[in-house]
Structures are given as structure tokens and as C-alpha cells.
Coordinates of C-alpha atoms in Angstrom, one line a residue:
Chain G
X1 CA -0.8 27.0 17.0
X2 CA -0.1 24.6 14.2
X3 CA 3.5 24.3 15.2
X4 CA 2.5 23.5 18.8
X5 CA 0.2 20.9 17.5
X6 CA 2.9 19.4 15.4
X7 CA 5.3 19.3 18.3
X8 CA 2.6 17.6 20.5
X9 CA 2.2 14.9 17.7
X10 CA 6.0 14.4 17.7
X11 CA 6.0 13.9 21.5
X12 CA 3.2 11.4 20.9
X13 CA 5.5 9.5 18.4
X14 CA 8.2 9.2 21.1
X15 CA 5.7 8.4 23.8
X16 CA 4.1 5.6 21.7
X17 CA 7.4 3.9 21.0
X18 CA 8.5 4.1 24.7
X19 CA 5.0 3.1 25.9
X20 CA 5.0 0.2 23.6
X21 CA 8.3 -1.1 24.9
X22 CA 7.2 -0.6 28.5
X23 CA 4.0 -2.7 27.8
X24 CA 6.1 -5.4 26.1
X25 CA 8.6 -5.4 29.0
X26 CA 5.7 -5.7 31.4
X27 CA 4.2 -8.6 29.4
X28 CA 7.4 -10.5 29.0
X29 CA 8.3 -10.1 32.7
X30 CA 4.9 -11.4 33.9
X31 CA 4.7 -14.1 31.3
X32 CA 5.5 -17.8 32.3
X33 CA 8.7 -19.0 30.6
X34 CA 8.5 -22.2 28.8
X35 CA 10.9 -24.1 26.3
X36 CA 9.6 -25.7 23.1
X37 CA 11.2 -27.7 20.4
X38 CA 11.7 -26.0 16.9
X39 CA 13.0 -26.7 13.4
X40 CA 15.0 -24.0 11.7
X41 CA 13.9 -22.8 8.3
X42 CA 15.7 -19.7 6.9
X43 CA 17.0 -15.5 6.5
X44 CA 16.6 -11.4 5.9
X45 CA 14.1 -8.6 6.6
X46 CA 14.8 -5.3 5.1
X47 CA 14.0 -3.3 8.2
X48 CA 14.8 -5.6 11.0
X49 CA 17.8 -7.5 9.6
X50 CA 18.8 -11.2 9.6
X51 CA 16.5 -13.8 11.4
X52 CA 16.2 -17.4 12.0
X53 CA 12.8 -18.6 10.6
X54 CA 11.3 -21.0 13.1
X55 CA 8.8 -23.7 12.6
X56 CA 7.3 -25.1 15.8
X57 CA 6.0 -28.5 16.4
X58 CA 2.6 -26.9 17.1
X59 CA 2.7 -24.8 13.8
X60 CA 1.0 -27.7 12.0
X61 CA -1.8 -29.1 14.0
X62 CA -3.4 -32.4 12.9
X63 CA -7.3 -32.2 12.6
X64 CA -7.5 -34.9 15.3
X65 CA -5.9 -32.5 17.8
X66 CA -8.9 -30.2 17.7
X67 CA -11.4 -30.5 20.5
X68 CA -14.4 -30.7 18.2
X69 CA -14.5 -31.4 14.4
X70 CA -13.3 -28.1 12.9
X71 CA -13.2 -26.7 9.5
X72 CA -11.1 -23.6 10.0
X73 CA -10.6 -20.7 7.6
X74 CA -7.5 -18.7 7.0
X75 CA -7.4 -15.9 9.6
X76 CA -9.4 -17.8 12.3
X77 CA -8.1 -17.6 15.8
X78 CA -6.8 -20.8 17.3
X79 CA -6.5 -21.6 21.0
X80 CA -3.7 -24.3 21.7
X81 CA -3.0 -26.1 24.9
X82 CA 0.7 -26.8 25.8
X83 CA 1.9 -29.1 28.6
X84 CA 5.5 -29.9 29.7
X85 CA 6.9 -33.2 28.4
X86 CA 10.5 -34.3 28.9
X87 CA 11.8 -30.7 29.3
X88 CA 9.9 -29.1 26.4
X89 CA 6.3 -28.0 26.2
X90 CA 4.2 -29.9 23.6
X91 CA 0.8 -29.6 22.1
X92 CA -2.0 -31.4 23.9
X93 CA -5.0 -29.9 22.2
X94 CA -6.4 -27.1 20.0
X95 CA -9.7 -25.4 19.5
X96 CA -11.3 -22.7 17.5
X97 CA -12.9 -21.4 20.7
X98 CA -11.3 -20.7 24.1
X99 CA -14.3 -22.4 26.0
X100 CA -14.0 -25.7 24.1
X101 CA -10.3 -26.1 24.7
X102 CA -9.6 -28.9 27.3
X103 CA -6.9 -27.9 29.7
X104 CA -5.0 -30.5 31.9
X105 CA -3.6 -29.4 35.1
X106 CA -0.3 -27.4 34.5
X107 CA -1.1 -26.9 30.8
X108 CA -0.9 -23.2 29.4
X109 CA -2.8 -21.5 26.5
X110 CA -1.1 -20.2 23.4
X111 CA -3.2 -18.2 20.8
X112 CA -2.4 -18.2 17.1
X113 CA -4.1 -17.6 13.7
X114 CA -4.8 -20.1 10.9
X115 CA -2.5 -19.4 8.0
X116 CA -3.4 -22.4 5.7
X117 CA -6.6 -24.3 6.6
X118 CA -5.3 -27.6 5.3
X119 CA -1.7 -28.5 4.4
X120 CA 0.0 -31.8 3.7
X121 CA 2.9 -32.5 6.1
X122 CA 5.6 -34.9 4.7
X123 CA 6.6 -37.5 7.2
X124 CA 9.8 -39.6 7.4
X125 CA 7.7 -42.7 6.9
X126 CA 6.5 -41.3 3.5
X127 CA 3.0 -40.4 4.6
X128 CA 1.5 -37.0 4.0
X129 CA -1.2 -36.5 6.7
X130 CA -3.1 -33.3 6.6
X131 CA -2.7 -30.5 9.1
X132 CA -3.9 -26.9 9.9
X133 CA -0.9 -24.5 9.6
X134 CA -1.1 -22.0 12.3
X135 CA 1.2 -18.9 13.0
X136 CA 1.7 -17.3 16.3
X137 CA 3.8 -14.1 15.5
X138 CA 6.9 -15.7 17.0
X139 CA 8.2 -17.3 13.8
X140 CA 11.2 -15.0 13.4
X141 CA 14.2 -14.8 15.8
X142 CA 16.1 -11.7 15.0
X143 CA 19.9 -12.1 15.1
X144 CA 23.0 -10.0 14.4
X145 CA 24.1 -9.8 10.7
X146 CA 25.5 -13.1 9.4
X147 CA 24.0 -15.2 12.2
X148 CA 20.8 -16.2 10.4
X149 CA 21.8 -19.8 9.9
X150 CA 22.7 -21.7 13.0
X151 CA 24.5 -25.0 12.5
X152 CA 22.1 -27.5 11.1
X153 CA 21.4 -31.0 12.4
X154 CA 21.4 -29.9 16.1
X155 CA 18.7 -29.7 18.6
X156 CA 16.9 -26.3 18.4
X157 CA 14.7 -25.0 21.2
X158 CA 13.1 -21.7 21.8
X159 CA 12.4 -20.0 25.1
X160 CA 8.9 -18.3 25.1
X161 CA 7.3 -16.1 27.6
X162 CA 3.5 -16.7 27.6
X163 CA 1.1 -14.3 29.1
X164 CA -2.0 -15.5 30.9
X165 CA -4.2 -14.8 27.9
X166 CA -1.9 -16.9 25.6
X167 CA 0.1 -14.2 23.9
X168 CA 3.7 -15.5 23.2
X169 CA 6.9 -13.7 23.1
X170 CA 10.1 -15.3 21.7
X171 CA 12.9 -14.7 24.2
X172 CA 15.9 -16.9 23.3
X173 CA 17.0 -19.6 21.0
X174 CA 19.0 -22.6 22.1
X175 CA 21.2 -24.8 19.9
X176 CA 22.0 -28.1 21.6
X177 CA 21.0 -26.4 25.0
X178 CA 23.3 -23.4 24.5
X179 CA 21.8 -19.9 23.9
X180 CA 22.2 -18.7 20.2
X181 CA 23.9 -16.7 18.9
Chain Q
X1 CA 7.1 25.5 -17.3
X2 CA 7.5 29.1 -16.4
X3 CA 10.8 29.4 -18.5
X4 CA 9.1 27.7 -21.4
X5 CA 6.3 30.4 -21.1
X6 CA 9.0 33.2 -21.1
X7 CA 10.7 31.7 -24.3
X8 CA 7.4 31.5 -26.1
X9 CA 6.5 35.0 -24.9
X10 CA 9.7 36.4 -26.2
X11 CA 9.1 34.7 -29.6
X12 CA 5.5 36.1 -29.8
X13 CA 6.5 39.5 -28.8
X14 CA 9.1 39.6 -31.6
X15 CA 6.3 38.8 -34.1
X16 CA 3.9 41.4 -32.5
X17 CA 6.5 44.1 -32.9
X18 CA 7.2 42.9 -36.6
X19 CA 3.4 42.9 -37.4
X20 CA 3.1 46.4 -35.8
X21 CA 0.8 45.3 -33.0
X22 CA 3.0 46.8 -30.3
X23 CA 6.1 49.0 -30.3
X24 CA 9.4 47.6 -29.5
X25 CA 9.4 49.6 -26.2
X26 CA 6.0 48.0 -25.3
X27 CA 7.3 44.6 -26.3
X28 CA 10.2 44.9 -23.9
X29 CA 8.0 46.0 -21.1
X30 CA 5.8 43.0 -21.6
X31 CA 8.8 40.6 -21.6
X32 CA 10.1 42.4 -18.5
X33 CA 6.8 41.9 -16.8
X34 CA 7.7 38.1 -16.6
X35 CA 11.2 37.7 -15.1
X36 CA 13.1 34.4 -15.5
X37 CA 11.5 32.0 -13.0
X38 CA 13.6 30.1 -10.4
X39 CA 11.3 27.1 -10.8
X40 CA 13.9 25.1 -12.6
X41 CA 16.3 25.5 -9.7
X42 CA 13.5 24.8 -7.1
X43 CA 12.5 21.5 -8.6
X44 CA 15.9 19.7 -8.2
X45 CA 16.2 21.0 -4.7
X46 CA 12.9 19.5 -3.7
X47 CA 13.8 16.2 -5.5
X48 CA 17.3 16.1 -4.1
X49 CA 15.9 16.8 -0.5
X50 CA 13.5 13.9 -0.8
X51 CA 16.0 11.5 -2.2
X52 CA 18.6 12.6 0.3
X53 CA 16.2 12.2 3.1
X54 CA 15.2 8.7 2.0
X55 CA 18.9 7.6 1.6
X56 CA 19.7 8.9 5.3
X57 CA 16.7 7.1 6.6
X58 CA 17.7 3.9 4.8
X59 CA 21.2 4.2 6.2
X60 CA 19.8 4.4 9.7
X61 CA 17.5 1.4 9.0
X62 CA 20.5 -0.7 7.9
X63 CA 22.4 0.2 11.0
X64 CA 19.3 -1.0 13.0
X65 CA 19.0 -4.1 10.8
X66 CA 22.6 -5.0 11.5
X67 CA 21.3 -5.8 15.1
X68 CA 24.0 -4.9 17.7
X69 CA 23.2 -7.1 20.4
X70 CA 26.1 -5.6 22.4
X71 CA 24.0 -2.5 22.9
X72 CA 21.2 -2.6 25.5
X73 CA 17.7 -2.4 24.1
X74 CA 16.9 0.8 25.9
X75 CA 20.1 2.4 24.5
X76 CA 19.0 1.4 20.9
X77 CA 15.6 2.7 21.4
X78 CA 16.8 5.9 23.0
X79 CA 19.1 6.4 20.1
X80 CA 16.3 6.1 17.5
X81 CA 14.0 8.3 19.5
X82 CA 16.7 11.0 19.9
X83 CA 17.5 10.8 16.2
X84 CA 13.8 11.0 15.3
X85 CA 13.2 14.0 17.5
X86 CA 16.5 15.6 16.2
X87 CA 15.4 15.2 12.6
X88 CA 11.9 16.7 13.2
X89 CA 13.5 19.7 15.1
X90 CA 16.2 20.1 12.3
X91 CA 13.5 20.1 9.7
X92 CA 11.6 22.8 11.6
X93 CA 14.7 24.9 11.9
X94 CA 15.7 24.6 8.2
X95 CA 12.1 25.5 7.3
X96 CA 12.1 28.5 9.5
X97 CA 15.5 29.7 7.9
X98 CA 13.7 29.9 4.5
X99 CA 14.4 26.5 3.0
X100 CA 11.0 24.9 3.1
X101 CA 11.8 22.1 0.6
X102 CA 15.1 21.1 2.3
X103 CA 13.3 21.3 5.5
X104 CA 10.7 18.8 4.2
X105 CA 13.5 16.5 3.2
X106 CA 14.8 16.5 6.8
X107 CA 11.2 16.0 8.2
X108 CA 11.0 13.0 5.9
X109 CA 14.0 11.5 7.8
X110 CA 12.0 12.0 11.1
X111 CA 9.0 10.2 9.5
X112 CA 11.2 7.3 8.3
X113 CA 12.8 7.1 11.7
X114 CA 9.4 6.5 13.3
X115 CA 9.0 3.4 11.1
X116 CA 12.5 2.4 11.9
X117 CA 11.7 2.7 15.7
X118 CA 8.7 0.5 15.1
X119 CA 10.9 -2.0 13.3
X120 CA 13.5 -1.9 16.1
X121 CA 10.9 -2.7 18.8
X122 CA 9.6 -5.7 16.8
X123 CA 13.2 -6.7 16.2
X124 CA 14.1 -6.5 20.0
X125 CA 11.0 -8.5 21.0
X126 CA 11.0 -10.9 18.0
X127 CA 7.5 -9.7 17.0
X128 CA 6.7 -11.2 13.6
X129 CA 3.0 -11.2 13.6
X130 CA 1.3 -9.0 11.0
X131 CA 3.6 -6.5 9.2
X132 CA 0.4 -4.6 8.3
X133 CA 0.0 -3.8 12.1
X134 CA 3.4 -2.0 12.1
X135 CA 2.5 0.0 9.0
X136 CA -0.9 0.9 10.5
X137 CA 0.7 2.3 13.6
X138 CA 3.2 4.3 11.4
X139 CA 0.7 6.0 9.2
X140 CA -1.8 6.6 12.0
X141 CA 0.8 8.5 14.0
X142 CA 2.4 10.2 11.0
X143 CA -0.6 11.7 9.1
X144 CA -2.0 13.9 11.9
X145 CA 1.4 15.4 12.6
X146 CA 1.9 15.9 8.9
X147 CA -1.4 17.8 8.5
X148 CA -0.8 19.7 11.8
X149 CA 2.4 21.4 10.5
X150 CA 1.6 21.0 7.5
X151 CA 4.4 19.2 5.6
X152 CA 3.4 18.0 2.2
X153 CA 6.3 15.5 2.1
X154 CA 5.2 14.0 5.4
X155 CA 1.6 13.9 4.2
X156 CA 2.6 12.1 1.1
X157 CA 4.8 9.7 3.1
X158 CA 1.9 9.1 5.4
X159 CA -0.4 8.1 2.5
X160 CA 2.3 5.9 1.2
X161 CA 2.3 4.2 4.6
X162 CA -1.4 3.9 4.4
X163 CA -1.3 2.4 0.9
X164 CA 1.5 0.0 2.0
X165 CA -0.6 -1.1 5.0
X166 CA -3.6 -1.8 2.8
X167 CA -1.5 -3.6 0.3
X168 CA 0.1 -5.7 3.0
X169 CA -3.3 -6.5 4.5
X170 CA -4.6 -7.7 1.2
X171 CA -2.0 -10.3 0.8
X172 CA -1.8 -11.4 4.6
X173 CA -3.9 -14.6 4.9
X174 CA -4.3 -14.0 8.6
X175 CA -5.6 -10.5 8.4
X176 CA -9.4 -9.5 8.5
X177 CA -9.3 -8.6 4.9
X178 CA -6.7 -11.0 3.5
X179 CA -8.4 -14.1 5.0
X180 CA -11.4 -13.3 2.9
X181 CA -9.4 -12.8 -0.3
X182 CA -7.1 -15.8 0.1
X183 CA -9.5 -18.5 -1.0
X184 CA -10.0 -16.9 -4.5
X185 CA -7.3 -14.8 -6.3
X186 CA -10.0 -12.8 -8.2
X187 CA -11.0 -10.9 -5.0
X188 CA -7.5 -9.5 -4.5
X189 CA -7.6 -7.2 -7.5
X190 CA -11.1 -6.3 -6.5
X191 CA -10.0 -5.2 -3.1
X192 CA -7.1 -3.2 -4.7
X193 CA -9.3 -1.6 -7.3
X194 CA -11.6 -0.5 -4.5
X195 CA -8.7 1.1 -2.8
X196 CA -8.0 3.0 -6.0
X197 CA -11.6 4.2 -6.1
X198 CA -11.0 5.5 -2.5
X199 CA -7.7 7.2 -3.2
X200 CA -8.8 9.1 -6.3
X201 CA -11.6 11.1 -4.6
X202 CA -9.4 11.5 -1.6
X203 CA -6.9 13.2 -3.9
X204 CA -9.7 15.5 -5.3
X205 CA -10.6 16.6 -1.8
X206 CA -7.2 18.2 -1.4
X207 CA -8.0 20.8 -4.1
X208 CA -5.7 23.2 -6.0
X209 CA -4.6 25.2 -3.0
X210 CA -1.8 24.5 -0.5
X211 CA -2.3 20.7 -0.9
X212 CA -2.1 20.7 -4.6
X213 CA 0.8 18.2 -4.8
X214 CA -0.9 15.9 -2.4
X215 CA -4.0 16.0 -4.6
X216 CA -1.9 15.1 -7.7
X217 CA 0.0 12.4 -5.8
X218 CA -3.2 10.7 -4.5
X219 CA -5.1 11.0 -7.8
X220 CA -2.2 9.3 -9.6
X221 CA -1.8 6.6 -7.0
X222 CA -5.5 6.0 -7.1
X223 CA -5.7 5.8 -10.9
X224 CA -2.6 3.5 -11.1
X225 CA -4.1 1.2 -8.5
X226 CA -7.5 1.2 -10.0
X227 CA -6.7 0.5 -13.6
X228 CA -3.6 -1.6 -12.7
X229 CA -6.0 -3.9 -10.7
X230 CA -8.4 -4.2 -13.6
X231 CA -5.8 -5.8 -15.9
X232 CA -5.4 -9.2 -14.3
X233 CA -9.2 -9.4 -14.4
X234 CA -9.2 -8.9 -18.2
X235 CA -8.1 -12.5 -18.5
X236 CA -11.2 -13.9 -16.9
X237 CA -12.7 -14.6 -20.3
X238 CA -10.3 -17.5 -20.7
X239 CA -12.2 -20.0 -18.5
X240 CA -9.7 -19.9 -15.8
X241 CA -10.0 -22.6 -13.2
X242 CA -11.7 -21.2 -10.2
X243 CA -10.5 -22.4 -6.8
X244 CA -13.3 -23.5 -4.4
X245 CA -14.4 -20.7 -2.2
X246 CA -14.9 -21.4 1.4
X247 CA -18.6 -21.0 1.2
X248 CA -18.3 -17.8 3.3
X249 CA -19.8 -14.6 2.0
X250 CA -17.2 -11.9 2.5
X251 CA -17.9 -9.2 5.0
X252 CA -14.9 -6.9 5.0
X253 CA -14.6 -6.6 1.2
X254 CA -18.3 -5.3 0.8
X255 CA -17.5 -2.8 3.6
X256 CA -14.5 -1.6 1.6
X257 CA -16.7 -1.3 -1.5
X258 CA -19.4 0.7 0.4
X259 CA -16.6 3.2 1.4
X260 CA -15.6 3.3 -2.2
X261 CA -19.1 4.1 -3.2
X262 CA -19.4 6.9 -0.7
X263 CA -16.0 8.3 -1.9
X264 CA -17.0 8.2 -5.6
X265 CA -20.4 9.9 -5.0
X266 CA -18.7 12.5 -2.8
X267 CA -16.1 13.1 -5.5
X268 CA -18.7 14.7 -7.7
X269 CA -18.7 17.7 -5.3
X270 CA -14.9 18.1 -5.6
X271 CA -14.5 17.8 -9.3
X272 CA -13.3 20.9 -11.3
X273 CA -16.0 23.4 -12.1
X274 CA -18.0 22.4 -15.2
X275 CA -21.5 21.7 -16.3
X276 CA -23.3 19.1 -14.1
X277 CA -23.7 16.7 -17.0
X278 CA -20.0 16.8 -17.8
X279 CA -19.0 16.3 -14.1
X280 CA -21.6 13.5 -13.8
X281 CA -19.9 11.7 -16.8
X282 CA -16.7 10.9 -14.9
X283 CA -18.6 10.0 -11.7
X284 CA -20.7 7.6 -13.9
X285 CA -17.5 5.9 -15.2
X286 CA -16.2 5.5 -11.7
X287 CA -19.5 4.1 -10.5
X288 CA -19.6 1.7 -13.4
X289 CA -16.2 0.3 -12.3
X290 CA -17.6 0.0 -8.8
X291 CA -20.8 -1.9 -10.0
X292 CA -18.4 -4.2 -11.9
X293 CA -16.4 -4.9 -8.7
X294 CA -19.6 -5.6 -6.8
X295 CA -20.7 -8.0 -9.5
X296 CA -17.5 -9.8 -9.5
X297 CA -17.5 -10.2 -5.7
X298 CA -21.1 -11.6 -5.9
X299 CA -20.1 -14.0 -8.7
X300 CA -17.2 -15.3 -6.7
X301 CA -19.2 -15.7 -3.4
X302 CA -22.2 -17.3 -5.2
X303 CA -19.9 -19.6 -7.2
X304 CA -21.3 -18.4 -10.5
X305 CA -20.9 -20.5 -13.6
X306 CA -18.0 -20.0 -16.0
X307 CA -20.1 -18.2 -18.5
X308 CA -20.7 -15.3 -16.0
X309 CA -16.9 -14.9 -15.5
X310 CA -16.3 -14.9 -19.2
X311 CA -18.8 -12.2 -19.6
X312 CA -17.2 -10.2 -16.7
X313 CA -13.8 -10.6 -18.4
X314 CA -15.1 -9.0 -21.5
X315 CA -16.9 -6.3 -19.5
X316 CA -13.4 -5.6 -17.9
X317 CA -12.0 -4.9 -21.4
X318 CA -14.7 -2.3 -22.1
X319 CA -14.2 -0.8 -18.6
X320 CA -10.5 -0.3 -19.0
X321 CA -11.0 1.2 -22.4
X322 CA -13.8 3.5 -21.1
X323 CA -11.8 4.6 -18.0
X324 CA -8.6 5.3 -20.1
X325 CA -10.6 7.3 -22.7
X326 CA -12.4 9.3 -20.0
X327 CA -9.1 10.2 -18.3
X328 CA -7.7 11.5 -21.6
X329 CA -10.8 13.5 -22.4
X330 CA -11.4 14.9 -18.9
X331 CA -7.8 15.5 -18.4
X332 CA -7.6 17.5 -21.6
X333 CA -10.8 19.4 -20.7
X334 CA -9.8 20.3 -17.1
X335 CA -6.0 20.8 -17.7
X336 CA -4.9 17.7 -15.8
X337 CA -2.0 16.6 -17.9
X338 CA -1.2 13.7 -15.5
X339 CA -4.7 12.2 -16.3
X340 CA -3.9 12.4 -20.1
X341 CA -0.6 10.8 -19.6
X342 CA -2.0 7.9 -17.5
X343 CA -4.9 7.5 -19.9
X344 CA -2.5 7.0 -22.8
X345 CA -0.3 4.6 -20.7
X346 CA -3.3 2.5 -19.7
X347 CA -4.5 2.3 -23.3
X348 CA -1.0 1.2 -24.4
X349 CA -0.8 -1.5 -21.7
X350 CA -4.4 -2.7 -22.5
X351 CA -3.4 -3.0 -26.2
X352 CA -0.2 -4.9 -25.3
X353 CA -2.1 -7.2 -22.8
X354 CA -4.7 -8.0 -25.5
X355 CA -2.0 -8.7 -28.0
X356 CA -0.4 -11.2 -25.7
X357 CA -3.8 -12.5 -24.6
X358 CA -4.9 -13.2 -28.1
X359 CA -1.5 -14.3 -29.3
X360 CA -2.0 -17.3 -31.6
X361 CA -5.1 -16.2 -33.3
X362 CA -3.6 -13.4 -35.4
X363 CA -6.5 -12.9 -37.6
X364 CA -8.7 -12.2 -34.7
X365 CA -6.1 -9.9 -33.1
X366 CA -5.8 -8.1 -36.4
X367 CA -9.6 -7.7 -36.5
X368 CA -9.7 -6.5 -32.9
X369 CA -6.9 -4.0 -33.4
X370 CA -8.4 -2.8 -36.7
X371 CA -11.8 -2.1 -35.2
X372 CA -10.1 -0.4 -32.2
X373 CA -7.8 1.6 -34.4
X374 CA -10.7 2.7 -36.7
X375 CA -12.8 3.6 -33.6
X376 CA -10.0 5.8 -32.1
X377 CA -9.4 7.4 -35.5
X378 CA -13.1 8.2 -35.9
X379 CA -13.2 9.5 -32.3
X380 CA -10.2 11.7 -32.9
X381 CA -11.8 13.1 -36.0
X382 CA -15.1 13.7 -34.2
X383 CA -13.4 15.5 -31.4
X384 CA -11.4 17.7 -33.7
X385 CA -14.5 18.6 -35.6
X386 CA -16.3 19.3 -32.4
X387 CA -13.5 21.5 -31.2
X388 CA -13.4 23.5 -34.4
X389 CA -17.1 24.0 -34.4
X390 CA -17.2 25.2 -30.8
X391 CA -14.3 27.6 -31.5
X392 CA -16.0 29.0 -34.5
X393 CA -19.3 29.5 -32.6
X394 CA -17.4 31.2 -29.8
X395 CA -15.6 33.5 -32.3
X396 CA -19.1 34.4 -33.9
X397 CA -20.5 35.2 -30.5
X398 CA -17.5 37.3 -29.6
X399 CA -17.8 39.4 -32.9
X400 CA -21.5 39.8 -32.6
X401 CA -21.0 41.1 -29.0

């Protein structure tokens, strides 16, 4: 009896893994594909190997981009609106509630979580305006061993699949318009 | 242990024969009654099986981490699932053939491959959200299977996963727990100590039967987490600068503390048999730690003045000392050597931490150590006196009977 129960649980392990992949395939296939600009940061996960650590333009959201004055806390959900602009999708607004997010025609929603409520972002002009640091769960692009550092100084873009409810999937990385690696 | 007993028995029997208590023939029969145990051989097999299993799982993990993009994702996933099922099946076969410990080692590879499979899926789909979610999925799937068989190695692996999940959750600023703890570092050790208070009674529940090794594992993990988390708080007396809290009262942390309270009160039922007063003593120490954690959470949330934190820092010193001493006393009384060892280690670390903490004021440190040393010496003398008195009383009772 116990043995049968154990075998049932083992079958469940396999089913969960396969089922999970099927659900992800389904979400990615149905999601809208968009391209966004990114900056590369860094390297290695013990279980999943080398990766390129990505920082998106909408990872740091200025307080002025929020629909209403907001004082977010770490862990809060953030709804972000993205719209196409010169080939890449850019931030047009953000909100701590879905209802308050203004959406222009053609814009899409992206959902993230507040990592740091207020960080100072250095600018080339020397200024350090404040921003809310948001993570989306797509900050790592896993690559074969030794490919974690694409050539620097070139234009980096990421192709995302966005589900209707704003869940993003990182599909491909482009360096100067070519898929990487 | 068994062989140590046999050596001691042989020496004792020689003395009994010499003193004329038993004949040499009787002595030989007594010694023959306890044949040489195979425990010494059994122990390395268990250890080597676990280490071997862990190495093989790590090897597969590295192959996955290498990230072969030439292979289609379904091929990679199919390979891991096939390996996982193969490892589980292999473990069952080895167990059935009379090698339970080796079988546990092979099952451990299966459990590790489940985590590797989860890692593989998140690698393929570039999912880098919360690492805690992957660990949650792992231990929630693993533990029921481990208890169903049961496989003690898998049970312990499952609890290791659960602990790793909680640990990761604590330090993840975007998680339901970590987001509450992030604004003030003091709450992190509070949350970890609460986990220790949950793990220790969870260990007790496993009793001394089939799950004895799980009991010992969880008890020790709980104790190390509990007292280990109290050490950083022992520096609170130093007027540390407190970061501003968000003004939000925590919700998740009090829930964890309530669970810890339920676990500690339930623990009184599972403690070894003894008088109610003695059993209540250990529960009282654990509850005192819990009350301290609640007070600290309240002080942080209410932005209490520095004097409160200083007082709580000194209270932490007393609690570490009381908890360590209780472990030594209760461990000795109930024959739990691991408790005694941990108690001694905790006291040693506490003394070292205080030495470093108070470094610079040598006379004060000297006074503190002198008072503590004198107290421990007096306590040792009192305990020895009590032991002798009780032994003598027991002997008198036996003779009069």
C-alpha cells in the first residue's frame, strides 16, 4: 500500500514537471511578443548555470511615472504600461493598482514587484534622481557555459512574450539586432 | 557505541570473575550474549551512500547548468524526468535486495533530480522570479512521497528543502515575509528564531521509533537556528542605529510567531516521560524565548526608544545563557547527548561573542567572566551535591525494601 502511494507521488513529480512546462509553453505561445531595450549587468547560478543579468529601462521607475502619488513598500505589486516607440516598447506609466493604470491604445500591461522602494539612479549628467526599483522575474537570461558576458558597448534588446494579464517571459536576447548567443 | 559497550562488558566481566561474583563459564556466557555489532560497518555505508548520492546529483546539476542549447528543451526535460524515475526505481530495487541505506542514497539522487528538473524548467524559460517558489514546489512534492515510502533520507532532504525555502523567503525583499523584514534587520533573526521554535517541536513529534533520526535532525536544526538567531540580537545593547520602519505593522511575522506558540505548547505533549514540573520547565524556557521575540517585534513596529532595545539586548544575553544551560541539563536528564553538545557549543560561542563585544573594557569583561565562571562552578557543585544526595536516598530506599 505504502509502496503504491510512493509510486503515485513519483508519478506526480514527473507530471508536475511536464505539466508545468506545458502551461509555460501555452502562456508563451499565446503571449504578445514585444522587444525592449536592456542594459547588461553580469554571471552564474549554481543550478541553472551562466546567465546574462539584465536591467530594463523600466526596472527603475521614477515616482513621476506613477498614476497617483505612491509610497510603495518592498514586495508591493506594480502594474506597468508599455507602448511601442521606435521599434522597442517603453514605459508610459505605472501604478500600484491595476484599475488606476492609464492605458493608451496599443499599450500592454507588465506586472512586477517592488524590490527597493526608493533608489538613487546615477545619470550621465551627474544628477541622481530617485526611482522605484522593480523586478519582473525576467532579469536573468540563461546561456551556455562561458557565454554570460556578451560584447559590451553594443545595443542590447530582449524579446518578451507578454500574457494578457501582464506576466512576462524572456524569450530571446539580441546584441545589435542579432540573437545572442 | 555497541562495540564500546562490548569492550566495557568484557572488562567488567573479568573483574566480576576475579571478585568471585560469577564463574568464568558464566562470564563467557554473558560476553557471548552480546556478539560484536556490525554498527561500525553500517554507519560508513549510510554516510557514503548519502555523500555518493549527493555527488551524483551535483554532477547531473552541473551538466544541466552547462546549458546545451543544441538539445531541444523537451529532450532535456525528458532526460531529467527519465533519470529521476530511474533513480527512484533503482532505490526501491536496492532497498528490496536488502540494502536499505544504499537504497536511501539512490532515492536521494531521485529527490535531487526533482530539484534539478525544477531548475531546468526555470533555465529553459528564463524564470528568475523568486527562488523560494522553486524550493517550495520541491519540498511540497518531496515530503509526501518521502513519508509514504517511508525513506528517512528523503524525509530529511525534504525538510532541508523546507528550511532552505523559509531561509530564502526571509531574505527575499519581494516575498510576503521578506518584504516585512527588509525595512529593519532586527526582524530577520526574529523570523529565523521563530522557525527554530517550529522545527524543534516538529522534531519531537517524530518520537523514538522508526523516525528517530528525523527527530534528531529536526531537533538539532531547530536548536541551531533558534540560538544561532539570538546571537545577532545580543548586540542590541550597543545603541545600534535603527533604520526607519515603513510604519506598517507586520502581518506575516506575527502569524509565524503564532504557529511557533502552538508548536511550543504542543511540544509539552511529546517531550520524554518525566514529572509534569520538569517537562514544563523546558516548555517555559522556549516560551520565554517566544515572548522575547514578540516583544522585539512590537518594539520595532512601535518604533520604541533606544532604552527598550538596550534592555532587550541584555535580555537576549540571559536567554541564550538560560537556553544553553537548559539544553545541557535536560539533555543529561533525558539521555539526549546532542542537546548537551549543542548547549556547550552555544555557551562557548556566547562567551566568545561577549568577549569580542566587550573588548576594550577588560576589567568589565574580567568581572563578567569571573561572575559567570563562579556561577557555573557553583551550579556544577550544586548539581553534583544533588545527584549524590538523590543516589544515596535511592540506595537507602532499595535497602529498606
